[in-house]
Short mmCIF file of C-alpha atoms in Angstrom, two decimals:
data_model
loop_
_atom_site.label_atom_id
_atom_site.label_comp_id
_atom_site.label_asym_id
_atom_site.label_seq_id
_atom_site.Cartn_x
_atom_site.Cartn_y
_atom_site.Cartn_z
CA MET A 598 18.31 -294.93 -57.52
CA THR A 599 20.85 -293.36 -55.21
CA THR A 600 19.78 -292.35 -51.76
CA ALA A 601 20.18 -288.64 -51.03
CA PRO A 602 20.94 -287.62 -47.47
CA GLY A 603 18.54 -285.36 -45.65
CA LEU A 604 15.41 -284.41 -47.55
CA THR A 605 12.97 -286.82 -49.15
CA CYS A 606 11.34 -285.90 -52.47
CA LYS A 607 8.08 -285.32 -50.61
CA GLN A 608 9.76 -282.74 -48.37
CA PHE A 609 11.56 -281.21 -51.34
CA VAL A 610 8.25 -280.54 -53.09
CA GLU A 611 6.93 -278.69 -50.03
CA LEU A 612 10.00 -276.41 -49.99
CA VAL A 613 10.20 -275.41 -53.66
CA THR A 614 8.52 -272.02 -53.32
CA ASP A 615 10.50 -271.20 -50.16
CA PHE A 616 13.63 -271.99 -52.18
CA LEU A 617 12.59 -269.82 -55.14
CA GLU A 618 11.74 -266.94 -52.77
CA GLY A 619 15.07 -267.23 -50.96
CA ALA A 620 13.24 -267.98 -47.73
CA LEU A 621 15.05 -271.14 -46.62
CA SER A 622 17.31 -271.15 -43.57
CA CYS A 623 20.99 -271.85 -44.27
CA ALA A 624 20.66 -275.44 -43.10
CA ASP A 625 17.53 -276.09 -45.18
CA GLN A 626 19.08 -274.39 -48.19
CA GLN A 627 22.01 -276.79 -47.96
CA ARG A 628 19.76 -279.84 -47.58
CA PHE A 629 17.67 -278.63 -50.51
CA GLU A 630 20.71 -278.23 -52.75
CA GLU A 631 22.13 -281.59 -51.69
CA HIS A 632 18.88 -283.28 -52.60
CA LEU A 633 18.76 -281.39 -55.90
CA ALA A 634 22.21 -282.70 -56.79
CA ALA A 635 21.47 -286.30 -55.79
CA CYS A 636 17.92 -286.87 -57.09
CA GLU A 637 16.89 -287.54 -60.68
CA SER A 638 13.28 -286.39 -60.54
CA CYS A 639 13.38 -283.37 -58.24
CA PRO A 640 15.47 -281.15 -60.58
CA ILE A 641 12.81 -281.88 -63.22
CA TYR A 642 10.08 -280.98 -60.74
CA LEU A 643 11.79 -277.67 -59.94
CA GLU A 644 12.20 -276.90 -63.64
CA GLN A 645 8.53 -277.71 -64.29
CA ILE A 646 7.41 -275.40 -61.49
CA GLN A 647 9.46 -272.64 -63.13
CA GLN A 648 7.91 -273.47 -66.51
CA THR A 649 4.46 -273.36 -64.89
CA ILE A 650 5.21 -269.90 -63.50
CA ARG A 651 6.30 -268.66 -66.94
CA VAL A 652 3.21 -270.01 -68.68
CA ALA A 653 0.98 -268.53 -65.94
CA GLY A 654 2.69 -265.20 -66.53
CA ALA A 655 1.68 -265.39 -70.19
CA LEU A 656 -2.03 -265.56 -69.29
CA THR A 657 -2.40 -261.97 -68.27
CA GLU A 658 -3.14 -260.42 -71.66
CA GLU A 659 -6.15 -262.69 -72.07
CA SER A 660 -7.77 -261.85 -68.78
CA LEU A 661 -10.52 -259.64 -70.24
CA THR A 662 -13.10 -260.62 -72.82
CA PRO A 663 -13.36 -258.30 -75.83
CA GLU A 664 -16.78 -257.07 -74.57
CA ALA A 665 -15.40 -256.20 -71.14
CA ARG A 666 -12.39 -254.54 -72.70
CA GLY A 667 -14.67 -252.49 -74.95
CA ALA A 668 -16.84 -251.40 -72.03
CA LEU A 669 -13.77 -250.36 -70.09
CA LEU A 670 -12.31 -248.35 -72.94
CA HIS A 671 -15.68 -246.67 -73.33
CA ALA A 672 -15.79 -245.82 -69.61
CA PHE A 673 -12.27 -244.47 -69.82
CA ARG A 674 -13.07 -242.25 -72.79
CA ASP A 675 -16.12 -240.86 -70.95
CA TRP A 676 -14.01 -240.08 -67.95
CA ASN A 677 -11.30 -238.56 -70.07
CA ALA A 678 -13.78 -236.30 -71.86
CA ARG A 679 -15.12 -235.03 -68.53
CA SER A 680 -11.79 -234.06 -67.01
CA MET B 1266 -8.38 -258.26 -61.81
CA LEU B 1267 -11.06 -260.34 -63.42
CA ARG B 1268 -9.62 -263.46 -61.87
CA VAL B 1269 -9.51 -261.86 -58.45
CA ALA B 1270 -13.09 -260.64 -58.80
CA ALA B 1271 -14.14 -264.08 -60.00
CA SER B 1272 -12.92 -265.66 -56.80
CA TYR B 1273 -15.55 -263.67 -54.91
CA VAL B 1274 -18.60 -263.77 -57.13
CA LYS B 1275 -20.41 -266.56 -58.89
CA SER B 1276 -20.55 -265.64 -62.54
CA ARG B 1277 -18.08 -264.25 -65.01
CA THR B 1278 -20.57 -261.57 -66.03
CA VAL B 1279 -20.81 -260.30 -62.47
CA ALA B 1280 -17.02 -260.44 -62.14
CA GLU B 1281 -16.68 -258.31 -65.26
CA GLU B 1282 -19.14 -255.80 -63.83
CA VAL B 1283 -17.12 -255.67 -60.63
CA VAL B 1284 -13.95 -254.95 -62.64
CA GLN B 1285 -15.70 -252.20 -64.58
CA ASP B 1286 -17.10 -250.66 -61.38
CA THR B 1287 -13.59 -250.79 -59.96
CA TRP B 1288 -12.04 -248.95 -62.88
CA LEU B 1289 -14.74 -246.30 -62.73
CA ALA B 1290 -14.13 -245.89 -59.00
CA VAL B 1291 -10.38 -245.71 -59.64
CA LEU B 1292 -10.75 -243.14 -62.39
CA ASN B 1293 -13.12 -241.04 -60.32
CA GLY B 1294 -11.05 -241.33 -57.16
CA LEU B 1295 -7.58 -240.98 -58.62
CA GLU B 1296 -7.24 -237.40 -57.41
CA ARG B 1297 -7.82 -238.58 -53.86
CA PHE B 1298 -5.10 -241.23 -54.06
CA GLU B 1299 -2.53 -240.14 -51.53
CA GLY B 1300 0.32 -242.49 -52.29
CA ARG B 1301 0.31 -244.02 -48.84
CA SER B 1302 0.17 -247.48 -50.39
CA SER B 1303 1.25 -248.56 -53.84
CA LEU B 1304 -1.24 -247.73 -56.58
CA ARG B 1305 -1.74 -251.43 -57.20
CA THR B 1306 -2.61 -252.13 -53.59
CA TRP B 1307 -5.01 -249.19 -53.59
CA ILE B 1308 -6.76 -250.43 -56.75
CA PHE B 1309 -6.86 -253.92 -55.31
CA ARG B 1310 -8.64 -252.67 -52.19
CA ILE B 1311 -11.26 -250.94 -54.29
CA LEU B 1312 -11.65 -254.13 -56.31
CA THR B 1313 -12.03 -256.41 -53.29
CA ASN B 1314 -14.48 -254.02 -51.63
CA ALA B 1315 -16.59 -253.90 -54.78
CA ALA B 1316 -16.39 -257.69 -55.12
CA LYS B 1317 -17.30 -258.25 -51.46
CA THR B 1318 -20.31 -255.97 -51.75
CA ARG B 1319 -21.53 -257.92 -54.75
CA ALA B 1320 -20.76 -261.24 -53.09
CA GLU B 1321 -22.71 -260.25 -49.97
CA ARG B 1322 -25.65 -259.35 -52.14
CA GLU B 1323 -25.34 -262.77 -53.75
CA GLY B 1324 -24.99 -264.43 -50.36
CA ARG B 1325 -21.51 -265.64 -51.04
CA ILE B 1326 -18.48 -264.27 -49.28
CA VAL B 1327 -14.88 -265.38 -48.96
CA SER B 1328 -13.12 -263.50 -46.19
CA PHE B 1329 -9.39 -263.20 -45.91
CA SER B 1330 -9.49 -264.57 -42.39
CA ASP B 1331 -10.56 -267.80 -44.12
CA ILE B 1332 -7.27 -267.64 -46.00
CA ALA B 1333 -5.21 -267.86 -42.85
CA SER B 1334 -7.23 -270.79 -41.54
CA ALA B 1335 -7.03 -272.48 -44.93
CA THR B 1336 -3.25 -272.58 -44.62
CA ARG B 1337 -3.41 -274.11 -41.18
CA ASN B 1338 -5.49 -277.05 -42.35
CA ALA B 1339 -2.35 -278.57 -43.74
CA GLU B 1340 -2.78 -280.45 -46.97
CA PRO B 1341 0.31 -281.69 -48.79
CA ALA B 1342 1.34 -280.02 -52.04
CA LEU B 1343 0.75 -283.21 -53.98
CA GLU B 1344 -1.48 -286.18 -53.42
CA LEU B 1345 0.21 -288.59 -51.06
CA GLU B 1346 0.06 -291.57 -53.40
CA ARG B 1347 2.61 -290.03 -55.73
CA PHE B 1348 5.29 -290.73 -53.14
CA LEU B 1349 6.41 -294.09 -51.82
CA ASP B 1350 5.35 -295.02 -48.32
CA ALA B 1351 6.28 -297.94 -46.12
CA SER B 1352 3.72 -300.20 -47.86
CA HIS B 1353 5.70 -300.04 -51.11
CA GLY B 1354 8.75 -301.47 -49.39
CA GLY B 1355 11.00 -298.86 -51.03
CA PRO B 1356 12.53 -295.70 -49.53
CA ALA B 1357 9.65 -293.67 -48.07
CA GLY B 1358 9.02 -290.19 -49.41
CA TRP B 1359 10.43 -290.79 -52.91
CA TRP B 1360 8.55 -290.35 -56.18
CA VAL B 1361 6.52 -293.42 -57.12
CA ALA B 1362 7.54 -292.99 -60.76
CA PRO B 1363 10.40 -290.84 -62.00
CA LEU B 1364 9.33 -287.53 -63.56
CA ARG B 1365 9.82 -286.92 -67.26
CA ARG B 1366 11.03 -283.65 -68.71
CA TRP B 1367 8.58 -281.41 -70.56
CA PRO B 1368 9.30 -279.93 -73.98
CA ASP B 1369 11.23 -276.67 -73.99
CA ASP B 1370 9.11 -273.64 -73.31
CA GLY B 1371 10.40 -271.11 -75.79
CA PRO B 1372 7.66 -268.71 -76.89
CA ALA B 1373 6.93 -270.76 -80.00
CA GLU B 1374 6.78 -274.09 -78.18
CA ARG B 1375 3.85 -276.26 -77.23
CA LEU B 1376 3.89 -275.16 -73.63
CA PHE B 1377 2.60 -271.77 -74.76
CA ALA B 1378 -0.02 -273.14 -77.13
CA ARG B 1379 -3.50 -271.71 -76.69
CA GLU B 1380 -4.93 -274.98 -75.37
CA THR B 1381 -2.15 -275.29 -72.81
CA ARG B 1382 -2.85 -271.80 -71.53
CA ALA B 1383 -6.56 -272.60 -71.43
CA ARG B 1384 -5.72 -275.64 -69.33
CA ILE B 1385 -3.68 -273.57 -66.88
CA SER B 1386 -6.44 -271.02 -66.70
CA ARG B 1387 -8.96 -273.72 -65.81
CA ALA B 1388 -6.59 -275.28 -63.28
CA ILE B 1389 -6.20 -271.92 -61.53
CA GLY B 1390 -9.96 -271.43 -61.61
CA ALA B 1391 -10.47 -274.77 -59.89
CA LEU B 1392 -8.18 -273.96 -56.93
CA ALA B 1393 -9.46 -273.14 -53.46
CA PRO B 1394 -10.12 -269.36 -53.28
CA ALA B 1395 -7.10 -268.50 -51.12
CA GLN B 1396 -4.69 -270.40 -53.39
CA ARG B 1397 -6.35 -268.95 -56.46
CA ILE B 1398 -6.00 -265.34 -55.32
CA VAL B 1399 -2.35 -265.77 -54.34
CA ILE B 1400 -1.21 -267.51 -57.53
CA THR B 1401 -3.21 -265.05 -59.65
CA LEU B 1402 -1.57 -262.03 -58.09
CA ARG B 1403 1.93 -263.49 -57.95
CA ASP B 1404 2.38 -265.57 -61.08
CA VAL B 1405 -0.27 -264.26 -63.47
CA GLU B 1406 -0.25 -260.57 -62.56
CA GLY B 1407 3.38 -260.47 -61.45
CA TRP B 1408 2.95 -258.85 -58.02
CA SER B 1409 5.78 -259.06 -55.49
CA ALA B 1410 5.43 -261.19 -52.36
CA ASP B 1411 5.32 -258.03 -50.22
CA GLU B 1412 2.49 -256.53 -52.24
CA VAL B 1413 0.43 -259.70 -51.94
CA CYS B 1414 0.99 -259.95 -48.19
CA GLU B 1415 -0.02 -256.34 -47.75
CA ALA B 1416 -3.10 -256.55 -49.95
CA LEU B 1417 -4.38 -259.82 -48.48
CA GLU B 1418 -3.18 -259.10 -44.94
CA ILE B 1419 -1.48 -262.47 -44.63
CA SER B 1420 1.98 -263.38 -43.35
CA ASP B 1421 4.93 -264.07 -45.59
CA GLU B 1422 4.84 -267.69 -44.55
CA ASN B 1423 1.13 -268.09 -45.34
CA GLN B 1424 1.68 -266.50 -48.70
CA ARG B 1425 4.44 -268.98 -49.56
CA VAL B 1426 2.48 -272.01 -48.38
CA LEU B 1427 -0.57 -271.03 -50.45
CA LEU B 1428 1.57 -270.23 -53.48
CA ASN B 1429 3.47 -273.51 -53.27
CA ARG B 1430 0.26 -275.57 -53.13
CA ALA B 1431 -1.28 -273.61 -55.94
CA ARG B 1432 1.79 -274.05 -58.15
CA ALA B 1433 1.98 -277.77 -57.35
CA ARG B 1434 -1.64 -278.28 -58.41
CA VAL B 1435 -1.31 -276.25 -61.57
CA ARG B 1436 1.93 -278.08 -62.47
CA ARG B 1437 0.14 -281.40 -61.97
CA SER B 1438 -2.68 -280.32 -64.23
CA LEU B 1439 -0.21 -279.24 -66.89
CA GLU B 1440 1.59 -282.58 -66.60
CA GLN B 1441 -1.66 -284.47 -67.16
CA HIS B 1442 -2.43 -282.27 -70.14
CA LEU B 1443 1.02 -282.78 -71.73
CA ASP B 1444 0.92 -286.54 -71.10
CA ALA B 1445 -2.53 -286.83 -72.64
CA SER B 1446 -1.69 -284.79 -75.73
CA LYS B 1447 1.52 -286.75 -76.21
CA GLY B 1448 -0.49 -289.96 -76.13
CA SER B 1449 -2.86 -288.73 -78.82
CA ALA B 1450 -0.15 -287.30 -81.08
#
């Protein structure tokens, strides 16, 4: 295992969302990228966080049960008929 | 919306009622919407007000001022034991064991399998309320950071801290799930 300058993996993990949101200072951004280039596990961690975000984004169509969806559509049709 | 409502009230049935009440209120009040905030933020306010009213009736309330204090009680994104400390004799702050890559996550891949999504859904449901609301709005519902800060009345920094912890926990849960199903395959 090579030793990266600057950040530890533990610090890297705390900064991942700041990095993805473009919220790191220039100095931290550089330290983050240096660690990313030098570490074996942290690039995998970053990729897995991005995979997690994509899978979470695929949940949204399942957020209502069929019953709730039916009740909503019914309410909408009532409202639509009134206006 | 259901997920947001569910972070206020106890049962899924009540959460569904809150969502229905919200849509009715939205439909009935749409003419009064003045466009001073985004439509999403406006709907969200109606939703949280409806959820809070129900939660008060049930004697359970999560206030957004709790969210800010939740971020101050610093907890690390991952459990400490996953990183080396001085007692291991190695370089402190490094992963205890190297991470392994997950399978590709193309739409047809295992990462999107129904059971995997169910696992993520449960992991999000098990988060502390503040983390749950933020990750639900950002990553599940696709809101922007600005919209979430405005709706929850939290700072940019708070929003990022909560989101980072939530993502770390959900990632961990997914990792355990993928490791376990690999073992049984």
